[in-house]
Each structure stands twice: as C-alpha cells, then as structure tokens.
PDB file of C-alpha atoms in Angstrom:
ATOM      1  CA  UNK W   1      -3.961  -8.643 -29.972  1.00  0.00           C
ATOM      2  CA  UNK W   2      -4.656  -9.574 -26.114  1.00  0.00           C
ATOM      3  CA  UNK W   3      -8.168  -9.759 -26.286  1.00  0.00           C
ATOM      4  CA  UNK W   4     -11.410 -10.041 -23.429  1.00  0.00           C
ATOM      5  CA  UNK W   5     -13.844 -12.382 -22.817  1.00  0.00           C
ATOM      6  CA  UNK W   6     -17.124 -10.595 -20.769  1.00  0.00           C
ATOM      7  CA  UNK W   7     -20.436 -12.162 -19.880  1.00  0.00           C
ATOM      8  CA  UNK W   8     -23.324 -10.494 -22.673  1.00  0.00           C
ATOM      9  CA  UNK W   9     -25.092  -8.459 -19.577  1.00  0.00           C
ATOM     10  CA  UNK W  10     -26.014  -9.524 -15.788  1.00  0.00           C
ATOM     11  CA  UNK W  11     -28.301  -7.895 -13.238  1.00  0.00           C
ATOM     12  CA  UNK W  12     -28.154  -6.532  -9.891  1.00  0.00           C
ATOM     13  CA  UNK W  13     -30.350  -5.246  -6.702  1.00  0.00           C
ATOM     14  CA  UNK W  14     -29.794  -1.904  -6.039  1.00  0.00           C
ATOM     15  CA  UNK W  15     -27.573  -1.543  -2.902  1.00  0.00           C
ATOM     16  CA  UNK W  16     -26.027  -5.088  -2.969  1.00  0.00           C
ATOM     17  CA  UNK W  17     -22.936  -5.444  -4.560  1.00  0.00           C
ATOM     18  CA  UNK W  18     -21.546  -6.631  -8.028  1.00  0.00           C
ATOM     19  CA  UNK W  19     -18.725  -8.606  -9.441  1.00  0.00           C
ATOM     20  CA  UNK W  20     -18.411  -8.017 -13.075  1.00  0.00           C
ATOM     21  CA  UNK W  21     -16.054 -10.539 -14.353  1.00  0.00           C
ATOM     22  CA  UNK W  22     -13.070 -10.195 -17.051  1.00  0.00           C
ATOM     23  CA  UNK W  23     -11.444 -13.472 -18.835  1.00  0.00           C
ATOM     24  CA  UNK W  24      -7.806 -12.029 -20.987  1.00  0.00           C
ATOM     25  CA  UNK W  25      -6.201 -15.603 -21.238  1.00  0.00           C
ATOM     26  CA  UNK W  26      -3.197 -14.057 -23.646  1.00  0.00           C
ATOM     27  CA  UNK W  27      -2.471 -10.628 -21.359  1.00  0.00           C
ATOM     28  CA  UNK W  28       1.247 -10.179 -21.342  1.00  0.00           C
ATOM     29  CA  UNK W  29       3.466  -9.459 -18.832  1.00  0.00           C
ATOM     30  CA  UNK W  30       3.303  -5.704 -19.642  1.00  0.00           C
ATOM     31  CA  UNK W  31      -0.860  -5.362 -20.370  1.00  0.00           C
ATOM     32  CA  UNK W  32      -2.092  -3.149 -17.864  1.00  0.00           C
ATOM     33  CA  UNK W  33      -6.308  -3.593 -17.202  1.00  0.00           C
ATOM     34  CA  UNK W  34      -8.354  -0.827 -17.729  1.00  0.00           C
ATOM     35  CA  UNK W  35     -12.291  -0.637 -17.414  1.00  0.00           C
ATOM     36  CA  UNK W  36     -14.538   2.146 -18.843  1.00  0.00           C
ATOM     37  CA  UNK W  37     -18.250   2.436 -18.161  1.00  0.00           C
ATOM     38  CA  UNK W  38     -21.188   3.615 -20.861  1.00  0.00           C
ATOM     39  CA  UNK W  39     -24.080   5.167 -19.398  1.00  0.00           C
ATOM     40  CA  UNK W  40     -27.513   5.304 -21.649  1.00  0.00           C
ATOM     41  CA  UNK W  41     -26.496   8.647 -24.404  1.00  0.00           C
ATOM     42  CA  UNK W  42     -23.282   9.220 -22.817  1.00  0.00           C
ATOM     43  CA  UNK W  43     -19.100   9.133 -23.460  1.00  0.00           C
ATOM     44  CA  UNK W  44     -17.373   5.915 -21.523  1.00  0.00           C
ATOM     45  CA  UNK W  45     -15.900   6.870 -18.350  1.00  0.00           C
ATOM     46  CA  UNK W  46     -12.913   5.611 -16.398  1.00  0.00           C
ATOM     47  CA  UNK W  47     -13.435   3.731 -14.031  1.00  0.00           C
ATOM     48  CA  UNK W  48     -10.269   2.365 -12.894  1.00  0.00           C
ATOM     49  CA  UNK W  49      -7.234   0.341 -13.738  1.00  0.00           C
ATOM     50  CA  UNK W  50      -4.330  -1.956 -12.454  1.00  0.00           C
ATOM     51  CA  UNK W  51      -1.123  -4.249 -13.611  1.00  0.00           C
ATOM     52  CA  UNK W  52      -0.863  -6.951 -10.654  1.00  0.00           C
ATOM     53  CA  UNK W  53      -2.249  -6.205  -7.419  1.00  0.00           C
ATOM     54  CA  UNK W  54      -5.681  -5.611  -6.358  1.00  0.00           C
ATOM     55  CA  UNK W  55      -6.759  -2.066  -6.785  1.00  0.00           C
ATOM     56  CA  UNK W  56      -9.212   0.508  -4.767  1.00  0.00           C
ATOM     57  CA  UNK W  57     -10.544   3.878  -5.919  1.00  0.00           C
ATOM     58  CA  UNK W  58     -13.715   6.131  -4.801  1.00  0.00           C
ATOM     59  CA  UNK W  59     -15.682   4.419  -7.672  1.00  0.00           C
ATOM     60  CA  UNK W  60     -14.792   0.271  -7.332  1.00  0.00           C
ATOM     61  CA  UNK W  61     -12.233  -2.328  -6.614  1.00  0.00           C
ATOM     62  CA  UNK W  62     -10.352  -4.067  -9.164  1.00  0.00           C
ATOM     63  CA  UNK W  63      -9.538  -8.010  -8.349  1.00  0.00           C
ATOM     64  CA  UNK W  64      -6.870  -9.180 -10.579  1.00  0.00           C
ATOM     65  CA  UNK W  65      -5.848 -13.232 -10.387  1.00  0.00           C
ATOM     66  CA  UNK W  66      -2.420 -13.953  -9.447  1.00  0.00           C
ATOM     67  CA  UNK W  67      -2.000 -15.502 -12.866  1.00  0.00           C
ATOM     68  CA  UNK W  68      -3.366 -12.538 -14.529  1.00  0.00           C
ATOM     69  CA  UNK W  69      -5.759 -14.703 -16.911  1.00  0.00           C
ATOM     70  CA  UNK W  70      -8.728 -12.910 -15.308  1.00  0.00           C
ATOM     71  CA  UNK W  71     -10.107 -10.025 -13.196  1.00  0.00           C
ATOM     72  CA  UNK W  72     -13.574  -8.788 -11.313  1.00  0.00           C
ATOM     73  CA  UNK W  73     -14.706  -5.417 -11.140  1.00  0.00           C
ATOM     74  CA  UNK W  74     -16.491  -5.007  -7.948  1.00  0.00           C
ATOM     75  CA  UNK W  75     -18.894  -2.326  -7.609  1.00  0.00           C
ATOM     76  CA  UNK W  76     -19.228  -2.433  -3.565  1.00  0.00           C
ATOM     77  CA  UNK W  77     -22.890  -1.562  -3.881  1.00  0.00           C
ATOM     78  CA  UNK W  78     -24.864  -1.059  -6.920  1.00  0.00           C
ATOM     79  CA  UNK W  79     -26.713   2.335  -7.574  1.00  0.00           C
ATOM     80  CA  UNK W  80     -29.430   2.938 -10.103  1.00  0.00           C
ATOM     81  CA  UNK W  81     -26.912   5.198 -11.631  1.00  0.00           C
ATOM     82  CA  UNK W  82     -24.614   2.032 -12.102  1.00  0.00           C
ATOM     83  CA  UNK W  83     -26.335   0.573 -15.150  1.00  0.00           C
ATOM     84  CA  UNK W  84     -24.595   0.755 -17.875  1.00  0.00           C
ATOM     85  CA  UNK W  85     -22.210  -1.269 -20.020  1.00  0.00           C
ATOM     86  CA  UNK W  86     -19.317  -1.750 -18.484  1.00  0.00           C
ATOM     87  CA  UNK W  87     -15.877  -2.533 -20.811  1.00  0.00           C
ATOM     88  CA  UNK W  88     -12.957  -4.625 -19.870  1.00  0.00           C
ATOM     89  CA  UNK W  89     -10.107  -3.267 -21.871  1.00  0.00           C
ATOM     90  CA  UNK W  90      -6.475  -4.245 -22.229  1.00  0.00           C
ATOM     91  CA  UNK W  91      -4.115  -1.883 -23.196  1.00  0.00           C
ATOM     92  CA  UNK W  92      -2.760  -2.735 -27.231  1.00  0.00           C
ATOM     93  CA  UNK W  93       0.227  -0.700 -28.729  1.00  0.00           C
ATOM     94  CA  UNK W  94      -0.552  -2.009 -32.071  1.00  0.00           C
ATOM     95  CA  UNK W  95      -2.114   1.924 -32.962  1.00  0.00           C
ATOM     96  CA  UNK W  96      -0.365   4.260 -30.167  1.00  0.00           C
ATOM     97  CA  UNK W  97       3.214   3.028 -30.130  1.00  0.00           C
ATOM     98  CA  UNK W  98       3.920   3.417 -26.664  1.00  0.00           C
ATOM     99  CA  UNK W  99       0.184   4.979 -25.780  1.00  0.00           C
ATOM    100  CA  UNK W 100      -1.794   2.425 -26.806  1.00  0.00           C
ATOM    101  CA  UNK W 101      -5.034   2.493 -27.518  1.00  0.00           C
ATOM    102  CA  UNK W 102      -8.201   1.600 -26.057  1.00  0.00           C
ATOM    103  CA  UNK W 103      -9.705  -1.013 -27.919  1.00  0.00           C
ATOM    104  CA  UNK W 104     -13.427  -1.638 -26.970  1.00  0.00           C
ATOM    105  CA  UNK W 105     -15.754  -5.051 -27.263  1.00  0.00           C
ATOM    106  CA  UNK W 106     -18.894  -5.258 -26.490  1.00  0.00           C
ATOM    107  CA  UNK W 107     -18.926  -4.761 -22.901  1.00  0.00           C
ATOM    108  CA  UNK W 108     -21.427  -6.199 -20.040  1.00  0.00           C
ATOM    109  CA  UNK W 109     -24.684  -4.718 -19.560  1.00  0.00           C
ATOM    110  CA  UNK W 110     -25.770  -3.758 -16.139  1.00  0.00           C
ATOM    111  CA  UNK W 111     -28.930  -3.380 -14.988  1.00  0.00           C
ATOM    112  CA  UNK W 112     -29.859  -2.663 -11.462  1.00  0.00           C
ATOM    113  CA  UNK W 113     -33.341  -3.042 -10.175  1.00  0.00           C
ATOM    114  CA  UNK W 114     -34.552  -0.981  -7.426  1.00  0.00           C
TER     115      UNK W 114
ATOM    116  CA  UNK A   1     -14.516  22.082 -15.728  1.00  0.00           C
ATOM    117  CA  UNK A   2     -15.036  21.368 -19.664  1.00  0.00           C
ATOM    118  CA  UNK A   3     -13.007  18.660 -20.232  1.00  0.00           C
ATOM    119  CA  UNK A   4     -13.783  17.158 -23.830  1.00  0.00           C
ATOM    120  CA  UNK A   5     -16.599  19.511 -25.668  1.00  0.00           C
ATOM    121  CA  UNK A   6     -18.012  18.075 -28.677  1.00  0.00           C
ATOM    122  CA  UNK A   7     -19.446  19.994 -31.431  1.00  0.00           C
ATOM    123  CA  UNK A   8     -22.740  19.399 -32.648  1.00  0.00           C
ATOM    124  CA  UNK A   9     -24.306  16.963 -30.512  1.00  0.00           C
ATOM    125  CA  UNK A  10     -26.185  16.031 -33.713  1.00  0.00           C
ATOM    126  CA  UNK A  11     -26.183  16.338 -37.426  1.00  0.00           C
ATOM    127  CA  UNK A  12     -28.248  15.127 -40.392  1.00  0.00           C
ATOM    128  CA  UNK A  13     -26.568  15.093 -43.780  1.00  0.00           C
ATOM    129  CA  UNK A  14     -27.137  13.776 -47.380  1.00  0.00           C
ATOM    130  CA  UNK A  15     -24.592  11.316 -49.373  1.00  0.00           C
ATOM    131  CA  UNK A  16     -21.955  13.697 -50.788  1.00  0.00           C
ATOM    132  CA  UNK A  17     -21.596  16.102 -48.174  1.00  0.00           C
ATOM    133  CA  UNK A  18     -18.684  16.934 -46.321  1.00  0.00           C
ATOM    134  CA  UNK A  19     -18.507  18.210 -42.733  1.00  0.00           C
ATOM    135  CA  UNK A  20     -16.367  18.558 -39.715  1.00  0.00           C
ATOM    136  CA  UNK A  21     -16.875  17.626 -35.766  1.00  0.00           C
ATOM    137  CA  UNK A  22     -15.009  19.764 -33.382  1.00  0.00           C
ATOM    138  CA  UNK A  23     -13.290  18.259 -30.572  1.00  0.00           C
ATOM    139  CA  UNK A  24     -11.670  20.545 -27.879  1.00  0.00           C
ATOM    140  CA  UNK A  25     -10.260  19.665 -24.447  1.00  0.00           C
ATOM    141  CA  UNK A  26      -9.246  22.029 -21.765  1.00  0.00           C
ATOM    142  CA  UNK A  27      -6.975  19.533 -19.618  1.00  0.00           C
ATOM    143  CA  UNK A  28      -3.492  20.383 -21.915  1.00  0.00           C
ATOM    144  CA  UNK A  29      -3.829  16.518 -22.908  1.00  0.00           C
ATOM    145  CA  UNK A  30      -1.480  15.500 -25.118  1.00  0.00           C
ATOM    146  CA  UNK A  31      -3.222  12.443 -26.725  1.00  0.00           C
ATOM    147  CA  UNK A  32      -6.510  13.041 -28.768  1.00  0.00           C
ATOM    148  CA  UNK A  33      -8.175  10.499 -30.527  1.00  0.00           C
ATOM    149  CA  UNK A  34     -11.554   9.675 -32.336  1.00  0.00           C
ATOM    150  CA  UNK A  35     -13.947   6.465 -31.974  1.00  0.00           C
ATOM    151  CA  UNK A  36     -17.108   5.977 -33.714  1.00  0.00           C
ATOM    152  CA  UNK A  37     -19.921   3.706 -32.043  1.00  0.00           C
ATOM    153  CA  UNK A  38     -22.361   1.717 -33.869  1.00  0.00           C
ATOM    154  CA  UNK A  39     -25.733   0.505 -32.364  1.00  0.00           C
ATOM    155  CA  UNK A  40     -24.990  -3.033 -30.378  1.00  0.00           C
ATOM    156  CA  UNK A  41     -21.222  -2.886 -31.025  1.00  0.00           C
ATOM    157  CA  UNK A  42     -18.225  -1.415 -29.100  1.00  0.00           C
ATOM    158  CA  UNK A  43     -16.433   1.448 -29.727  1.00  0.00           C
ATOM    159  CA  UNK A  44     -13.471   1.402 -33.131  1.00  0.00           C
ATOM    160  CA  UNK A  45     -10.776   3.811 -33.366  1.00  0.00           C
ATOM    161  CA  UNK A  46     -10.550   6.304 -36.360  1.00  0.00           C
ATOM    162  CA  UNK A  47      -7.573   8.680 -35.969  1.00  0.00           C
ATOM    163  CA  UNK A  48      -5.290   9.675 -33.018  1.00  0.00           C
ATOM    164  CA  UNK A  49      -2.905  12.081 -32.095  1.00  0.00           C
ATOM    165  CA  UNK A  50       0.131  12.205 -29.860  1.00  0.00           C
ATOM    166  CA  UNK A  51       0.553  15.839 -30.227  1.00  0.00           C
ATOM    167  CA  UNK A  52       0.162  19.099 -32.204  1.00  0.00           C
ATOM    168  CA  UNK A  53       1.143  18.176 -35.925  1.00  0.00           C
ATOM    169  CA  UNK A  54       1.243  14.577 -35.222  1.00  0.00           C
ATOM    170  CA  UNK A  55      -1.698  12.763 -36.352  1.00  0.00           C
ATOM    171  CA  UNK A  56      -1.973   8.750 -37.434  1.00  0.00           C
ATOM    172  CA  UNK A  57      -4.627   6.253 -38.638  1.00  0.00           C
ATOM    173  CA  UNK A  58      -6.517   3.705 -36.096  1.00  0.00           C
ATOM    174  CA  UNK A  59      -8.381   0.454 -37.351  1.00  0.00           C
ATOM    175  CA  UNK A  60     -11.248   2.837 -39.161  1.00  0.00           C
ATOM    176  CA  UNK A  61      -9.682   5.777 -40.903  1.00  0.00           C
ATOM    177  CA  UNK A  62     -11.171   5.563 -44.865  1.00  0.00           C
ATOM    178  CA  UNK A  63     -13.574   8.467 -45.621  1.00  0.00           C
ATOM    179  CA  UNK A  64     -12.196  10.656 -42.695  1.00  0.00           C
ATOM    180  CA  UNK A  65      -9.602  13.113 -42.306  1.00  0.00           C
ATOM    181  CA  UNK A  66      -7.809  14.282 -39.116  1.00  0.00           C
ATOM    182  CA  UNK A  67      -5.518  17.262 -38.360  1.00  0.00           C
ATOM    183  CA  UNK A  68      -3.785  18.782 -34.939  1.00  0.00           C
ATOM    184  CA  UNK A  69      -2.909  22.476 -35.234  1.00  0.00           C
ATOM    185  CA  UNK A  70      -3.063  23.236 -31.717  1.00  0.00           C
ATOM    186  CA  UNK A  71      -2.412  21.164 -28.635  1.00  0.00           C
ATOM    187  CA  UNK A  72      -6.571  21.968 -27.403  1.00  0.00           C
ATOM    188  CA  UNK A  73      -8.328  21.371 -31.134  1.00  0.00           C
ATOM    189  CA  UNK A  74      -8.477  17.947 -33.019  1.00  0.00           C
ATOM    190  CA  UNK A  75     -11.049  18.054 -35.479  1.00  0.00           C
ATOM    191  CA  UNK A  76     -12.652  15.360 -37.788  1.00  0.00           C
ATOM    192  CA  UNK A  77     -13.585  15.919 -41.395  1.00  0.00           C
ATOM    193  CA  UNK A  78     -15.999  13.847 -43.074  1.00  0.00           C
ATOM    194  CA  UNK A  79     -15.194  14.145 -46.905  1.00  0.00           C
ATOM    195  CA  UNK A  80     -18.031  12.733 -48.315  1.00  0.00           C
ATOM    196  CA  UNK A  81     -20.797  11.509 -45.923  1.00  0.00           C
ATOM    197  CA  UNK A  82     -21.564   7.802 -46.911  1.00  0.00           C
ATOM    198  CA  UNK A  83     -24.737   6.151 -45.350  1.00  0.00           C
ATOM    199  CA  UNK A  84     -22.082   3.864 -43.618  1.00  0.00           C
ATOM    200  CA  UNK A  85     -21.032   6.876 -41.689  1.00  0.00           C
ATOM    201  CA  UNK A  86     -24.341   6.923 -39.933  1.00  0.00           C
ATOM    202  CA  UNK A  87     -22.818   6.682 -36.123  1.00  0.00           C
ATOM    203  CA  UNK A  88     -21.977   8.101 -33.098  1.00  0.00           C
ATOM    204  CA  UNK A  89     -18.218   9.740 -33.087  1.00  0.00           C
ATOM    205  CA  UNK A  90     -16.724  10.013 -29.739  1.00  0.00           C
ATOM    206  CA  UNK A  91     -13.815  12.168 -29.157  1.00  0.00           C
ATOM    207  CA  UNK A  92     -10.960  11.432 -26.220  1.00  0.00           C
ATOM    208  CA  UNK A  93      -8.321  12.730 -24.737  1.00  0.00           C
ATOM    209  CA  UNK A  94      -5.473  11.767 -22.040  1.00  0.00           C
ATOM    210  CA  UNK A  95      -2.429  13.273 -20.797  1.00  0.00           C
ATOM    211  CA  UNK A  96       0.887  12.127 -21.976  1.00  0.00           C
ATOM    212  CA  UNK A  97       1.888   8.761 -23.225  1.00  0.00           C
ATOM    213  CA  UNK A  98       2.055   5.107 -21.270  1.00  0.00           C
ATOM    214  CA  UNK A  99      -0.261   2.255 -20.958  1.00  0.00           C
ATOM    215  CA  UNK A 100      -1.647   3.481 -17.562  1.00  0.00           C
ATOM    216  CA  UNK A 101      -3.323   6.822 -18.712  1.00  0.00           C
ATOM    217  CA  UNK A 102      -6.506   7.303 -18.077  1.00  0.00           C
ATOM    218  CA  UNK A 103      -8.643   8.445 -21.413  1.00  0.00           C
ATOM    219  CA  UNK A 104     -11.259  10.979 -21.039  1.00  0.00           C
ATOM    220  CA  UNK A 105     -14.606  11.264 -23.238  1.00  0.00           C
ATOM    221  CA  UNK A 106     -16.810  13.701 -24.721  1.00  0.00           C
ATOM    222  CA  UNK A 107     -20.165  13.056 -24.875  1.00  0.00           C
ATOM    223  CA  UNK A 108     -20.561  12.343 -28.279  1.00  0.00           C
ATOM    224  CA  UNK A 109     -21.807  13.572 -32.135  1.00  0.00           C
ATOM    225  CA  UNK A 110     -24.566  11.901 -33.185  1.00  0.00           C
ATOM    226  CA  UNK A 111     -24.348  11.553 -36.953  1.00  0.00           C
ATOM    227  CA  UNK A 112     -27.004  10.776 -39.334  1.00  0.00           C
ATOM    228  CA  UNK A 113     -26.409  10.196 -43.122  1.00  0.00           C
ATOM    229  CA  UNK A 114     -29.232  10.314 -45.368  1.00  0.00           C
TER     230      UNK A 114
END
C-alpha cells in the first residue's frame, strides 16, 4: 500500500499562510493525491486533489514535486476556521477495485492563533 | 442541500444489543461506504458499496453488517454491540467510480457501548 508520511501537528497565525507538507516515497505512476480536512465534532471534508501538476481551487493550492515523492498543501491564508486535522491521502484500490478507497492516517493538526 | 444525513447523532447501548445507523445521501452517488474513528487515530474502512445490491468488506468489517437496497439508503447493523465498538461511524458517499472522486461525509454517529 502507497502510504504518507505527515508532520504530528504545526501551528499558524491567523491570516498568514500555511504549507502543510506530504512525504508518499512509493506513489505510483497512477496514485492520484487527495487531502481531506477534520474540523473539531465534524465529517472530513474535501479539500482538493491532483495527479502531476500543481493544482488551485476556492479552498487551497496543491504543490506536487516533479518526482511525485512529496506534496504541500498551501492554505493561502489561515482562518480560525482552518484548524483542524488535515489528511494526506493516496488513492489505494486494494478495497474499491477501480474506486479505491480512502485510507486515512493520522493526519496534521492545525492550530491557528489569532 | 442534505448531502449525507446520519441517523442518530448518538447512541448508548449495552453488550449484546444490536442496532442499526442510517445513512442516506441525496446527491444520486453511486459509492457509499462506512468508516469508524477512534479517539487519536485516523479513520478505517468497514463496508462499501458500488451500487444498489452490491456491497463488500473494507479492512474492519467483523461484528457489522451492511446492505444496499436502494441507490439513496446504506445502512449499518451492529449485531451485537461489543465494548470495542465504542466509536464514531462516519458514513460517505461519491459519485461514480475512479481514483479522482471526491468523497463526501456525514457528520457522524457517535456510538457508545456499555
């Protein structure tokens, strides 16, 4: 299984930004690289997702290295509402045949101080 | 919009009893699927479905039982309620199949075996 390597937690101030790193030294060529986000009492929520090439959506930006062995989620600048644990996820067919499923480590923890 | 409703949002049981959590999504998802989260750790796949009468086992599935009857409705039985089961069960949902599918969460069933 392709698995992710995440710091334990980090903090941020609140409107600077944040670069949440991602380590997945065995991705394969076909992995695509998802992240979900936790709030406190609360489903995870998509965030946003990518294969090769840098990515851009309402909520972040999604860094990927050209080797693939790594990625940052940026968060462009940090909200109170951004704490929460934030999961690096590679997709694994291993229990979805050609869905996949989502399968979750332990995340980062974000805090953001005001 | 609904999206992923959960039903209860918490439960207390004793060893021996058997329940059910209802999971409905109003998005005409194809994929369902059911997590449990315990405290600290990430989140572990129980069952999944890719689709009315389909169902299959994750990395978790002993003590539960799954069944799809309708493309909106994928609920989780709980045969015997073990103090193990003590956990939060999250309930998902995405459209179609492929590696690049977003998965939407419900909230969550907070489950407490006595």
């Amino acid at each position: 299984d392709a698995k992710t390597t995440q710091p334990n937690s980090m903090e941020s101030n609140e409107e600077e930004p944040v670069h949440l790193p991602c380590n997945h030294s065995t991705i394969s060529g076909t992995d695509y690289i998802h992240w979900y986000r936790q709030l406190p009492s609360q489903g995870p929520e998509y965030v946003i997702h990518g294969l090769t090439s840098n990515v851009n959506n309402r909520m972040a930006s999604l860094a990927i290295a050209e080797d693939r062995k790594s990625s940052t989620l940026i968060l462009h600048r940090a909200t109170l509402r951004d704490a929460a644990v934030y999961y690096c996820i590679l997709r694994d067919e291993n229990y979805g045949g050609s869905q996949g499923n989502l399968i979750f480590g332990k995340g980062t923890k974000l805090s953001v101080k005001p | 919009n609904a999206g992923v409703t959960q039903t209860p949002k918490f439960q207390v049981l004793k060893t021996g009893q058997s329940m059910t959590l209802q999971c409905a999504q109003d998005m005409n998802h194809e994929y369902m699927s059911w997590y449990r989260q315990d405290p600290g750790m990430g989140l572990r796949l129980i069952h999944y479905s890719v689709g009315a009468g389909i169902t299959d086992q994750g990395e978790v599935p002993n003590g539960y039982n799954v069944s799809r009857s309708t493309t909106e409705d994928f609920p989780l039985r709980l045969l015997s309620a073990a103090p193990s089961q003590t956990s939060v069960y999250f309930c998902a949902s995405s459209k179609g199949r492929g590696r690049n599918q977003p998965q939407h969460f419900g909230d969550g069933t907070r489950l407490s075996i006595l």
